[in-house]
XYZ file of C-alpha atoms in Angstrom:
125
model
C 121.131 96.459 73.809
C 117.697 97.932 74.484
C 116.605 98.115 78.089
C 113.232 99.302 79.356
C 112.441 99.865 83.015
C 109.129 101.182 84.307
C 108.757 102.847 87.703
C 106.411 105.082 89.656
C 103.710 102.615 90.528
C 102.297 102.233 93.997
C 99.165 102.147 96.077
C 96.618 104.899 95.630
C 92.998 105.523 96.523
C 90.236 105.785 93.964
C 90.177 109.149 92.252
C 93.885 109.670 92.763
C 96.634 110.141 90.196
C 99.981 108.560 89.430
C 102.855 109.435 87.159
C 104.642 106.424 85.771
C 108.054 106.703 84.188
C 109.901 104.497 81.742
C 113.622 104.689 81.163
C 114.527 103.359 77.739
C 118.200 102.943 76.930
C 120.088 101.406 74.051
C 118.493 103.414 71.285
C 120.356 105.662 68.903
C 120.404 109.184 70.278
C 118.352 110.820 67.519
C 116.269 107.861 66.448
C 112.486 107.973 66.352
C 110.894 105.082 68.163
C 107.292 104.082 68.705
C 107.112 103.721 72.472
C 104.136 103.194 74.688
C 102.408 101.815 77.719
C 100.236 98.787 78.298
C 98.956 96.982 81.334
C 98.043 93.487 82.357
C 95.984 92.379 85.323
C 95.894 88.787 86.589
C 93.586 86.684 84.448
C 93.036 89.466 81.926
C 94.401 90.223 78.495
C 97.079 92.786 77.836
C 95.570 96.231 77.255
C 97.213 99.036 75.317
C 97.017 102.507 76.842
C 99.091 105.083 74.963
C 101.777 105.399 72.300
C 104.221 108.072 71.271
C 106.238 108.384 68.068
C 109.235 109.934 69.772
C 110.627 111.799 66.772
C 107.780 114.199 66.097
C 106.121 113.569 69.459
C 102.875 112.276 67.965
C 100.633 110.593 70.520
C 97.975 107.913 70.275
C 95.563 106.848 72.992
C 93.295 103.859 73.309
C 89.678 104.992 73.197
C 88.941 103.762 76.711
C 91.796 105.856 78.106
C 91.283 109.143 76.261
C 90.880 112.047 78.628
C 92.324 110.199 81.593
C 95.962 109.718 80.624
C 98.722 111.796 79.116
C 101.938 110.434 77.647
C 105.048 112.587 77.382
C 108.748 112.193 76.692
C 112.087 113.547 77.785
C 115.498 112.761 76.397
C 119.014 112.841 77.737
C 122.253 111.910 76.029
C 121.989 108.383 77.278
C 118.312 107.541 77.522
C 114.742 108.275 76.589
C 112.182 108.774 79.341
C 108.512 108.132 78.620
C 106.022 109.254 81.250
C 102.391 108.291 81.698
C 100.167 110.456 83.851
C 97.011 108.628 84.943
C 94.163 110.514 86.568
C 90.936 109.462 88.247
C 92.280 106.035 89.128
C 89.716 103.288 89.636
C 89.838 99.948 91.401
C 89.755 98.213 88.018
C 92.980 100.005 87.084
C 94.859 97.721 89.462
C 97.406 95.953 87.272
C 101.053 95.706 86.312
C 101.967 98.530 83.957
C 104.685 98.128 81.343
C 106.403 100.296 78.810
C 107.621 98.937 75.529
C 108.524 99.493 71.927
C 105.474 99.142 69.707
C 105.055 98.088 66.123
C 105.191 100.622 63.321
C 103.506 102.474 61.770
C 103.055 103.959 65.208
C 99.424 104.041 66.216
C 98.396 101.297 63.796
C 98.154 98.619 66.470
C 98.721 97.874 70.128
C 101.306 95.221 69.396
C 104.547 95.602 71.331
C 107.791 94.127 70.007
C 109.638 94.419 73.282
C 108.974 95.448 76.850
C 110.752 95.492 80.160
C 110.152 95.285 83.840
C 106.750 96.587 84.852
C 105.536 98.614 87.787
C 102.559 97.620 89.933
C 99.617 99.965 90.408
C 97.137 99.106 93.139
C 93.984 101.150 93.596
C 91.899 100.805 96.742
C 88.610 102.353 97.905
């Protein structure tokens, strides 16, 4: 059974950085999965941020996030870890951030087929 848990959120001042982490378990050890990050703020639509095709390590970024985020992966025998480094945080970045499995072909859309518990990011002046 697939399980996705995001962590690493918190309160930060504008201009700061955060590194979010997602632990994804339940996947076959050597499988390639399209994983990624999205966020949702109250009253706003879901917004895709970054994707990674975990086999070859190909990455895809939403245009509005390019240059400000980096997605990376790490694997253990039991789980896949997907990190998201966010720099130059802004007040409007305040939202709940989620990781999930995205539709394939990876990078073709920002549609997520499953996601887990999110982590809150709050940016203040």
